[in-house]
Amino acid sequence: MNYEIIEAPEDLEKLIIYEIATKGFTSPNGAESGTFMSLEGKMPYLNELGINGIWLSGHQYCDGNHFYNIWTEYACIRPDQLDPTLGTEAEFKSMIQTAHAYGIKVFLDVITHGVMKDSSLVKEHPDWFNGESWGMKDFDWYGGKKELDEWWIETWLRYITEFDIDGYRLDVAHYRNDLWAEIRKRSLAAGKRMILIAENGPSTRGVIDLLQHGESVSHNFGVNQSSRILSDVGGYFKDRQSRVNDNYEVEIFYTDGTVQNSRQNNWYEKGKVPELIWEGTESRIVNSKTYEVAFQEQVGKLRIENSYGEKEIKNIQMQDRQGQLWNSTILLDGIIEVDYRISYQKKANQLLLEFPLRIQDGQYMSVQLSGHDNGWEGYPLDKTPYAAQGSRYLLGYTALLAPGIPIFMAGEEFDAGYRPLPNLAPNLFGKERIGEGRWLYGSWLDWDQLEIAGKRDTLNDTKRIIAIRKQYADVMKPLKMGEAHPNFGKLNYKSSSELPVPYYYQSAEIVLVICANPSEKLDVSLKLEMEPVLSETIKWEVTALFGQLPNQQVSFVGTPQEIANKNWEISRDKSLHGGLLVLKMEKLTE
């Protein structure tokens, strides 16, 4: 039997992913009138912008008002059919062909958990479903339904073989690694090495290639102000890559109502506090029992001392610093929690836990600037859910030039003023306060805003930042988890202002340095300590790829010490060429 693990295509590392909510991206006939054809008409714009991957969150037959009172990809009725309001199969295929002609890959959204209750699938195959979530019927993924499994495989394989789709983004969870490994295998046999992106993970080699929420600059409720990624990209990614800050907290829930929490420090009271001991990781090849496919899982191992050995456990819940939750109970609050499931062994007052790592060693890191869930229920109605809002510092320093595959929502590139779709409501299932919602999926893009000078400047600066990433893709590579990367790191600096820590990429011939100024009011200057990175014995030619050199010089030639003595200036953020400084230092012949 051939249990080969199907890897991602080699060009995965060069992806720059741009999310499009099809109906609101263009408006040929008013609100929510975007189609495959109108999207195809924007391909020259997307090519000029420089992105090379579209995450299309709008293609399949869906309900028109289930979530937030608007049409969404996530209220799926039939995943095996295109939504007729978006266009025909011929128009869908033409759009994909045009994207490919511009070198742009297309990824479709997959709603993995189920379909709307009034779907004809529920009537035709009632035995395919078990339980409900999100107001929808859930597929019975673990009920041994062979007909369901094969329909699922053929549905997503057809989009690849008939329409030449490049891969998928899996919403919520992936549930069945064996099915997706089989889809990958059949896709490769048909001539396409596909890419799978999971919303949250965990990543599984041979199944999931990338996480949407790898490292997040923003989340449902705006920019993550507590994240170190805003102030120290170099240190943040290095530590994440080597798992320095992979710390976990555990709660143990017993059937008698007792709860143990490792965060507590009540040694002086009667209750026990569990002690956590990290015992490393283990990678395992899993061969499917149903299909001739294989995938690799990497699990973390945690020993818990001081538990109640005499009590029966109801659930063990673990959380990391990124807020990801693991549970030992497969069914939690009526929702199947299988991807992040804890298995454990009990020995007296000791528990031995194993759990899937969120990102496996050897897989690329990613960074999300923004996604459609920004502006979730409860988001302030007087604020915009976009992350960057014209900040070149956030666009460049934290995301587009950072050492992860970048993902961002349409509109970020020109600081789109948020305009909700007319029927958008503020609550997930609500129908009140129509037009006041702030969910980013419900953004009605106004392309006339590009007539505004400031937004046109933002677009041009974003194009330049993306062009830098693409031009120097062989140097500016995303990091892989668990692998040493000596050609990337952070730089010490001196300044009268407290600034985000500069970081660099290095090859045999050039060094790229990324600096930022988050202030929207003040220009700043800094000095860079370059001696640890640049060779002392030769001179280097310095040019500015973004921003300007001192005294408007075109280039500067100097030794590492002379370069370190220079005052590098960065204009205020949210101004033309401001907020960011990208320097290229090229080795001169000795």
XYZ file of C-alpha atoms in Angstrom:
590
model
C 0.000 0.000 0.000
C 1.144 3.570 -0.782
C 0.818 5.730 2.314
C 2.751 8.718 0.929
C 2.357 12.073 2.696
C 1.316 14.704 0.130
C 3.289 17.907 0.695
C 2.339 21.488 -0.220
C 3.665 23.061 -3.439
C 7.101 24.642 -3.221
C 5.803 28.154 -3.937
C 3.713 28.148 -0.735
C 6.372 30.301 0.956
C 5.806 33.142 -1.547
C 2.065 33.519 -0.970
C 0.489 36.882 -0.119
C -3.163 36.108 0.636
C -6.004 38.589 0.128
C -9.495 37.765 1.428
C -12.485 38.711 -0.722
C -16.137 38.581 0.361
C -17.554 38.263 -3.152
C -20.834 40.139 -2.811
C -19.426 43.234 -1.095
C -16.112 43.433 -2.972
C -17.716 44.894 -6.095
C -21.143 46.468 -6.630
C -22.151 46.427 -10.297
C -25.841 46.789 -9.384
C -25.847 48.153 -5.854
C -25.292 46.570 -2.467
C -24.549 42.826 -2.323
C -24.454 42.554 -6.120
C -20.867 41.380 -6.534
C -20.476 38.425 -8.892
C -17.785 36.194 -10.370
C -17.783 38.426 -13.469
C -17.404 41.683 -11.535
C -14.592 40.086 -9.515
C -12.929 39.009 -12.745
C -13.010 42.644 -13.839
C -10.883 43.568 -10.786
C -8.090 41.111 -11.596
C -5.898 43.777 -13.261
C -6.184 45.816 -10.041
C -5.252 42.814 -7.902
C -2.306 42.057 -10.171
C -1.113 45.644 -9.860
C -1.561 45.479 -6.088
C 0.808 42.513 -6.084
C -1.089 39.832 -4.172
C -0.803 36.296 -5.524
C -3.467 34.429 -3.560
C -7.212 35.062 -3.176
C -9.145 33.532 -0.315
C -12.630 33.726 -1.821
C -15.210 33.731 0.971
C -18.189 33.537 -1.339
C -18.891 30.922 -4.005
C -21.350 28.233 -2.873
C -25.141 28.214 -2.583
C -25.974 29.949 0.717
C -28.708 31.560 2.792
C -29.312 35.296 2.362
C -29.698 36.489 5.954
C -28.851 33.769 8.523
C -25.732 35.474 9.921
C -25.763 39.222 10.641
C -28.802 39.526 8.332
C -26.734 39.336 5.114
C -25.743 36.676 2.590
C -22.694 34.846 3.854
C -20.590 31.906 2.737
C -20.975 30.469 6.229
C -24.745 29.856 5.996
C -24.146 27.141 3.421
C -27.098 25.361 1.810
C -25.311 23.264 -0.824
C -21.496 23.154 -0.915
C -21.652 21.184 -4.169
C -23.440 24.009 -6.016
C -22.475 27.565 -6.914
C -24.764 30.314 -5.690
C -26.823 31.403 -8.724
C -26.723 35.044 -7.603
C -22.940 34.985 -8.053
C -22.935 33.573 -11.572
C -22.790 30.476 -13.706
C -20.229 27.692 -13.770
C -18.830 29.141 -17.012
C -18.395 32.567 -15.357
C -16.817 30.979 -12.284
C -14.346 29.107 -14.458
C -13.542 32.225 -16.484
C -12.817 34.175 -13.287
C -10.395 31.499 -12.099
C -8.678 31.332 -15.489
C -8.187 35.092 -15.466
C -6.762 34.968 -11.929
C -4.304 32.273 -13.023
C -3.316 34.324 -16.064
C -2.169 37.006 -13.597
C -0.351 34.475 -11.404
C -2.999 34.568 -8.670
C -4.088 31.372 -6.896
C -7.714 30.975 -5.782
C -8.733 29.280 -2.511
C -12.361 28.520 -1.689
C -13.975 28.571 1.745
C -15.229 25.237 3.094
C -17.906 25.176 5.797
C -16.885 21.895 7.365
C -19.416 21.431 10.157
C -22.712 21.349 8.273
C -25.447 23.027 6.232
C -28.615 25.044 6.755
C -31.540 23.089 8.162
C -33.651 23.655 5.035
C -30.938 22.298 2.736
C -32.121 19.667 0.292
C -29.191 17.565 1.533
C -30.928 17.194 4.899
C -34.097 15.974 3.185
C -32.250 13.671 0.768
C -29.811 12.206 3.311
C -31.154 12.644 6.853
C -28.769 9.920 8.054
C -25.768 12.128 7.127
C -26.493 14.517 9.995
C -26.220 14.391 13.765
C -26.615 17.402 16.049
C -26.711 21.136 15.433
C -24.436 24.173 15.771
C -24.551 27.778 14.558
C -28.276 27.272 13.884
C -27.430 24.625 11.269
C -27.414 20.838 10.935
C -24.048 19.158 11.544
C -22.593 16.387 9.428
C -22.188 13.055 11.216
C -18.461 12.826 10.573
C -17.888 10.007 13.039
C -20.905 7.854 12.294
C -19.231 5.669 9.694
C -21.239 7.120 6.787
C -19.246 5.973 3.746
C -21.621 7.609 1.279
C -21.191 10.967 3.054
C -17.415 10.588 3.055
C -17.239 9.868 -0.668
C -19.658 12.702 -1.529
C -17.469 15.096 0.468
C -14.315 13.970 -1.325
C -15.904 14.198 -4.756
C -17.451 17.620 -4.034
C -14.147 19.307 -3.281
C -12.189 17.308 -5.838
C -14.588 18.499 -8.551
C -13.756 22.174 -7.890
C -10.124 21.271 -8.548
C -10.552 19.018 -11.583
C -13.302 21.016 -13.347
C -12.534 24.599 -12.272
C -8.794 24.413 -11.458
C -9.166 25.719 -7.891
C -5.803 25.822 -6.052
C -6.965 24.784 -2.601
C -9.214 25.559 0.327
C -9.573 27.424 3.589
C -11.368 25.266 6.176
C -13.786 27.143 8.410
C -13.961 26.317 12.146
C -12.412 22.807 12.047
C -11.229 20.109 9.636
C -12.674 17.129 11.567
C -11.519 14.344 9.244
C -7.806 14.361 8.401
C -8.206 11.166 6.398
C -10.755 12.723 4.029
C -8.629 15.790 3.345
C -5.522 13.651 2.883
C -7.471 11.616 0.326
C -8.606 14.785 -1.475
C -4.955 15.891 -1.624
C -3.945 12.518 -3.008
C -6.613 12.469 -5.728
C -5.878 16.102 -6.579
C -2.194 15.299 -7.097
C -3.133 12.334 -9.278
C -5.196 14.775 -11.369
C -2.164 17.069 -11.737
C -2.727 19.643 -8.978
C -0.690 19.905 -5.767
C -3.253 21.759 -3.663
C -2.923 23.957 -0.558
C -5.070 23.675 2.577
C -5.437 26.564 5.016
C -7.132 25.930 8.368
C -8.876 28.684 10.301
C -7.398 27.700 13.652
C -5.650 24.387 13.113
C -4.024 22.379 14.367
C -1.635 22.044 11.484
C -1.096 18.470 10.410
C 1.597 17.624 7.873
C 0.003 16.022 4.843
C -3.342 17.712 5.601
C -2.989 21.356 6.677
C -0.272 23.547 5.149
C -0.993 26.866 6.823
C -3.060 28.475 9.576
C -5.240 31.514 8.930
C -4.859 32.562 12.556
C -1.168 31.732 12.736
C 0.009 34.927 14.389
C -2.644 37.641 14.531
C -2.085 41.389 14.447
C -5.831 41.858 14.953
C -8.718 39.680 16.048
C -12.501 39.917 16.320
C -12.330 42.977 18.559
C -9.619 44.982 16.813
C -5.845 45.272 16.925
C -4.352 42.992 19.569
C -2.752 45.754 21.632
C -1.302 43.289 24.154
C 0.680 41.370 21.539
C 4.445 41.726 21.375
C 4.174 41.474 17.589
C 3.352 45.211 17.569
C 6.634 46.193 19.178
C 9.168 43.428 18.495
C 8.530 41.367 15.368
C 12.031 39.892 15.419
C 11.892 38.713 19.010
C 8.261 37.620 18.778
C 8.733 35.371 15.750
C 12.044 33.953 16.961
C 10.515 32.994 20.297
C 7.345 31.590 18.734
C 9.396 29.624 16.215
C 11.499 28.013 18.929
C 8.457 27.612 21.245
C 10.085 29.695 23.981
C 6.721 31.168 24.983
C 4.636 28.009 24.566
C 3.167 28.044 28.057
C -0.067 26.347 29.065
C -2.592 26.612 31.855
C -4.882 23.720 32.799
C -8.274 23.393 34.476
C -9.515 19.979 35.614
C -13.275 19.583 36.011
C -14.492 16.672 38.142
C -17.936 15.106 38.063
C -18.573 16.097 41.699
C -18.190 19.797 40.826
C -14.604 20.198 42.035
C -12.404 22.337 39.763
C -8.609 22.543 39.845
C -6.899 25.486 38.148
C -3.141 25.682 37.621
C -3.345 29.497 37.667
C -4.293 29.515 41.332
C -1.798 29.728 44.142
C -3.806 28.641 47.151
C -1.285 26.289 48.769
C -2.304 27.604 52.140
C -5.897 26.441 51.627
C -7.366 22.944 51.508
C -7.649 22.622 47.703
C -4.857 21.157 45.626
C -3.180 23.169 42.848
C -2.088 21.065 39.848
C 1.599 21.275 38.923
C 2.437 21.223 35.181
C 5.641 19.560 33.908
C 6.479 19.854 30.208
C 7.826 16.590 28.790
C 8.490 17.528 25.161
C 6.899 16.511 21.872
C 6.543 13.451 19.673
C 5.830 13.192 15.924
C 3.863 10.227 14.601
C 2.943 9.041 11.126
C -0.723 8.050 10.970
C -1.859 5.633 8.269
C -5.557 5.871 7.479
C -7.604 2.739 8.041
C -10.070 3.726 5.318
C -7.919 5.230 2.558
C -4.339 4.650 1.446
C -3.187 7.987 2.826
C -0.901 9.120 5.603
C -0.305 12.273 7.593
C 1.934 13.329 10.434
C 0.762 14.502 13.833
C 2.995 16.205 16.378
C 1.779 16.026 19.962
C 2.891 17.826 23.067
C 3.289 15.932 26.323
C 2.403 17.403 29.684
C 2.562 15.716 33.082
C 0.218 16.951 35.784
C 1.060 16.259 39.392
C -1.188 16.836 42.388
C -4.532 15.995 40.794
C -7.344 14.229 42.666
C -6.708 10.585 41.848
C -9.819 9.410 43.676
C -12.230 11.681 41.712
C -13.792 11.043 38.305
C -12.789 13.566 35.618
C -15.488 15.253 33.520
C -13.207 17.399 31.337
C -9.664 18.708 31.168
C -9.288 22.073 29.502
C -5.962 23.587 28.507
C -5.223 27.054 27.134
C -2.101 28.622 25.619
C -1.021 32.265 25.499
C -2.719 32.763 22.134
C -6.068 31.786 23.670
C -6.335 28.412 21.926
C -8.348 25.855 23.906
C -7.894 22.093 24.122
C -10.506 19.805 25.752
C -10.563 16.152 26.705
C -14.323 15.950 26.113
C -15.152 15.421 22.443
C -18.655 16.871 22.773
C -18.639 20.221 24.541
C -21.773 22.372 24.817
C -23.317 20.454 21.938
C -20.398 21.130 19.566
C -17.933 18.465 18.461
C -14.447 19.508 19.602
C -12.183 17.009 17.923
C -9.254 18.840 16.319
C -7.947 20.158 19.648
C -8.658 17.141 21.760
C -6.619 16.096 24.800
C -6.018 12.430 25.503
C -4.802 11.430 28.939
C -3.776 8.585 31.184
C -4.461 8.578 34.893
C -1.984 7.181 37.410
C -2.942 7.796 41.036
C -2.566 11.566 41.563
C -0.774 12.014 38.234
C -2.164 12.740 34.758
C -0.204 12.210 31.517
C -1.616 14.497 28.791
C -1.042 14.396 25.045
C -2.435 17.033 22.703
C -1.884 18.155 19.077
C 0.479 21.096 18.682
C -1.099 24.111 17.036
C 1.711 24.417 14.457
C 3.956 21.457 13.766
C 7.717 21.698 13.422
C 8.746 22.306 9.836
C 5.587 24.179 8.847
C 5.545 27.792 7.719
C 4.414 30.513 10.060
C 1.712 32.936 8.932
C 0.531 36.337 10.101
C -2.993 37.725 9.752
C -3.305 41.480 9.590
C -7.103 41.233 9.350
C -9.868 38.814 8.414
C -13.614 38.824 7.922
C -14.357 38.139 11.622
C -12.966 41.521 12.678
C -15.888 43.549 14.019
C -17.597 40.552 15.621
C -20.753 40.880 17.695
C -20.182 43.444 20.433
C -17.696 45.525 18.443
C -18.177 49.299 18.983
C -20.509 50.670 16.328
C -18.605 53.953 16.079
C -15.297 52.317 15.090
C -13.967 50.729 11.923
C -13.076 47.006 12.095
C -10.147 47.311 9.697
C -6.772 46.775 11.389
C -4.296 49.053 9.599
C -6.548 52.037 8.821
C -3.794 53.533 6.700
C -0.916 52.692 9.046
C 2.188 51.773 7.031
C 3.720 50.622 10.302
C 0.983 47.998 10.772
C 0.820 47.103 7.075
C 4.558 46.691 6.637
C 6.352 46.136 9.940
C 3.852 43.731 11.535
C 2.445 41.886 8.510
C 3.512 42.285 4.877
C 7.258 42.285 5.619
C 7.171 40.037 8.698
C 8.579 36.472 8.512
C 5.195 34.799 8.085
C 2.929 34.280 5.086
C 0.694 37.394 5.213
C -3.115 37.358 5.115
C -5.292 40.478 4.994
C -8.820 41.583 4.132
C -9.763 43.463 0.976
C -9.824 47.207 1.608
C -6.838 47.338 3.939
C -4.599 48.294 1.035
C -6.231 51.708 0.524
C -7.611 52.392 4.014
C -11.190 51.764 2.961
C -13.647 53.749 5.009
C -15.952 51.174 6.542
C -19.416 51.207 4.971
C -21.726 48.417 6.184
C -23.949 46.631 3.723
C -27.452 48.127 4.075
C -28.934 44.999 5.673
C -26.041 44.313 8.058
C -27.105 43.957 11.698
C -24.825 44.221 14.770
C -25.755 40.815 16.201
C -24.915 37.376 14.827
C -28.531 36.228 14.571
C -30.214 39.592 15.083
C -32.482 41.420 12.660
C -32.591 44.728 14.525
C -30.665 47.998 14.036
C -30.260 47.262 10.343
C -27.284 48.979 8.745
C -25.364 49.494 11.993
C -23.225 46.343 12.028
C -19.433 46.401 11.961
C -18.636 42.833 10.899
C -15.820 43.153 8.356
C -17.347 40.486 6.124
C -20.204 42.949 5.633
C -17.955 45.735 4.344
C -19.341 47.359 1.182
C -16.198 48.505 -0.597
C -16.450 51.962 -2.158
C -13.897 52.123 -4.955
C -14.690 55.806 -5.520
C -12.696 56.422 -2.333
C -9.560 55.995 -4.438
C -10.278 59.496 -5.753
C -9.343 60.748 -2.276
C -5.644 61.690 -2.252
C -4.854 60.144 1.137
C -6.388 56.782 0.227
C -4.643 56.793 -3.132
C -1.362 57.423 -1.293
C -2.062 54.503 1.047
C -2.693 52.229 -1.944
C 0.530 53.268 -3.630
C 2.518 52.740 -0.452
C 0.927 49.296 0.036
C 1.844 48.376 -3.528
C 5.440 49.374 -2.814
C 5.581 47.323 0.385
C 4.196 44.236 -1.383
C 6.610 44.775 -4.270
C 9.522 44.722 -1.808
C 8.340 41.426 -0.379
C 8.008 39.890 -3.832
C 11.268 41.294 -5.205
C 13.265 39.951 -2.269
C 11.249 36.775 -1.700
C 14.416 34.663 -1.688
C 15.712 36.647 1.303
C 12.483 37.673 3.045
C 11.248 34.139 3.693
C 8.634 33.029 6.217
C 10.067 31.118 9.139
C 9.363 27.460 9.801
C 8.392 26.266 13.241
C 11.139 24.515 15.161
C 13.887 25.260 12.625
C 16.902 27.493 13.204
C 16.934 30.622 11.045
C 20.231 32.466 11.555
C 19.532 34.901 8.699
C 16.715 36.671 10.528
C 16.690 38.569 13.802
C 16.240 41.843 15.614
C 18.615 44.808 15.825
C 19.517 47.027 18.736
C 18.876 50.718 18.174
C 19.228 54.106 19.852
C 16.578 56.803 19.698
C 15.011 59.515 21.803
C 11.686 57.806 21.032
C 10.571 54.343 22.059
C 10.104 52.523 18.748
C 9.246 49.032 17.576
C 12.477 47.021 17.555
C 13.993 46.917 14.032
C 14.528 43.501 12.421
C 16.563 42.214 9.507
C 16.868 39.516 6.842
C 20.286 38.522 5.574
C 21.737 36.696 2.566
C 25.318 36.314 1.353
C 25.168 39.627 -0.502
C 22.497 41.841 1.062
C 20.891 42.740 4.355
C 17.328 44.094 4.526
C 16.414 46.156 7.591
C 12.827 47.019 8.588
C 12.173 49.895 11.000
C 8.889 51.532 12.014
C 7.411 54.690 13.479
C 3.907 54.203 14.958
C 3.450 57.904 15.785
C 0.884 59.705 13.660
C 2.137 63.104 14.874
C 5.938 63.029 15.029
C 8.815 62.174 12.709
C 11.508 60.160 14.487
C 15.165 59.275 14.040
C 17.226 56.336 15.214
C 20.674 54.813 15.012
C 21.140 51.128 14.167
C 23.764 48.866 15.707
C 24.838 47.042 12.554
C 28.229 45.608 13.528
C 26.869 42.189 14.578
C 25.273 41.774 11.124
C 27.592 43.506 8.641
C 31.150 42.410 7.923
C 33.726 44.805 9.366
C 36.245 44.339 6.560
C 34.238 45.766 3.668
C 31.964 48.661 2.778
C 28.254 48.486 2.123
C 26.000 50.503 -0.158
C 22.748 51.528 1.545
C 19.560 52.430 -0.338
C 16.036 53.021 0.928
C 13.448 50.666 -0.526
C 10.713 52.451 1.458
C 11.125 55.825 3.142
C 14.096 58.110 2.562
C 17.792 58.296 3.370
C 19.067 61.300 5.388
C 19.424 64.514 3.388
C 17.452 62.947 0.532
C 20.483 60.939 -0.571
C 19.929 58.327 -3.254
C 22.462 55.973 -1.648
C 25.114 55.914 1.054
C 28.368 53.944 1.145
C 30.078 53.195 4.421
C 31.584 50.740 6.846
C 29.403 49.120 9.500
C 30.613 51.741 11.978
C 29.794 54.607 9.605
C 26.373 53.123 8.969
C 25.818 52.783 12.728
C 26.699 56.473 13.209
C 24.006 57.584 10.766
C 20.730 59.051 11.995
C 17.990 57.272 10.050
C 14.759 59.233 9.817
C 11.192 57.895 9.603
C 8.313 60.233 8.819
C 5.131 60.080 10.860
C 2.808 57.168 10.286
C -0.220 57.395 7.974
C 1.598 59.896 5.752
C 2.984 59.297 2.268
C 6.083 57.050 2.614
C 5.825 57.436 6.407
C 5.578 55.000 9.318
C 8.113 52.608 7.811
C 11.744 52.536 6.712
C 13.127 49.625 4.701
C 16.861 49.712 4.028
C 18.794 47.548 1.612
C 22.493 47.134 2.460
C 24.467 45.560 -0.352
C 27.990 44.220 -0.007
C 30.566 45.966 -2.197
C 33.533 44.206 -3.758
C 36.437 44.043 -1.328
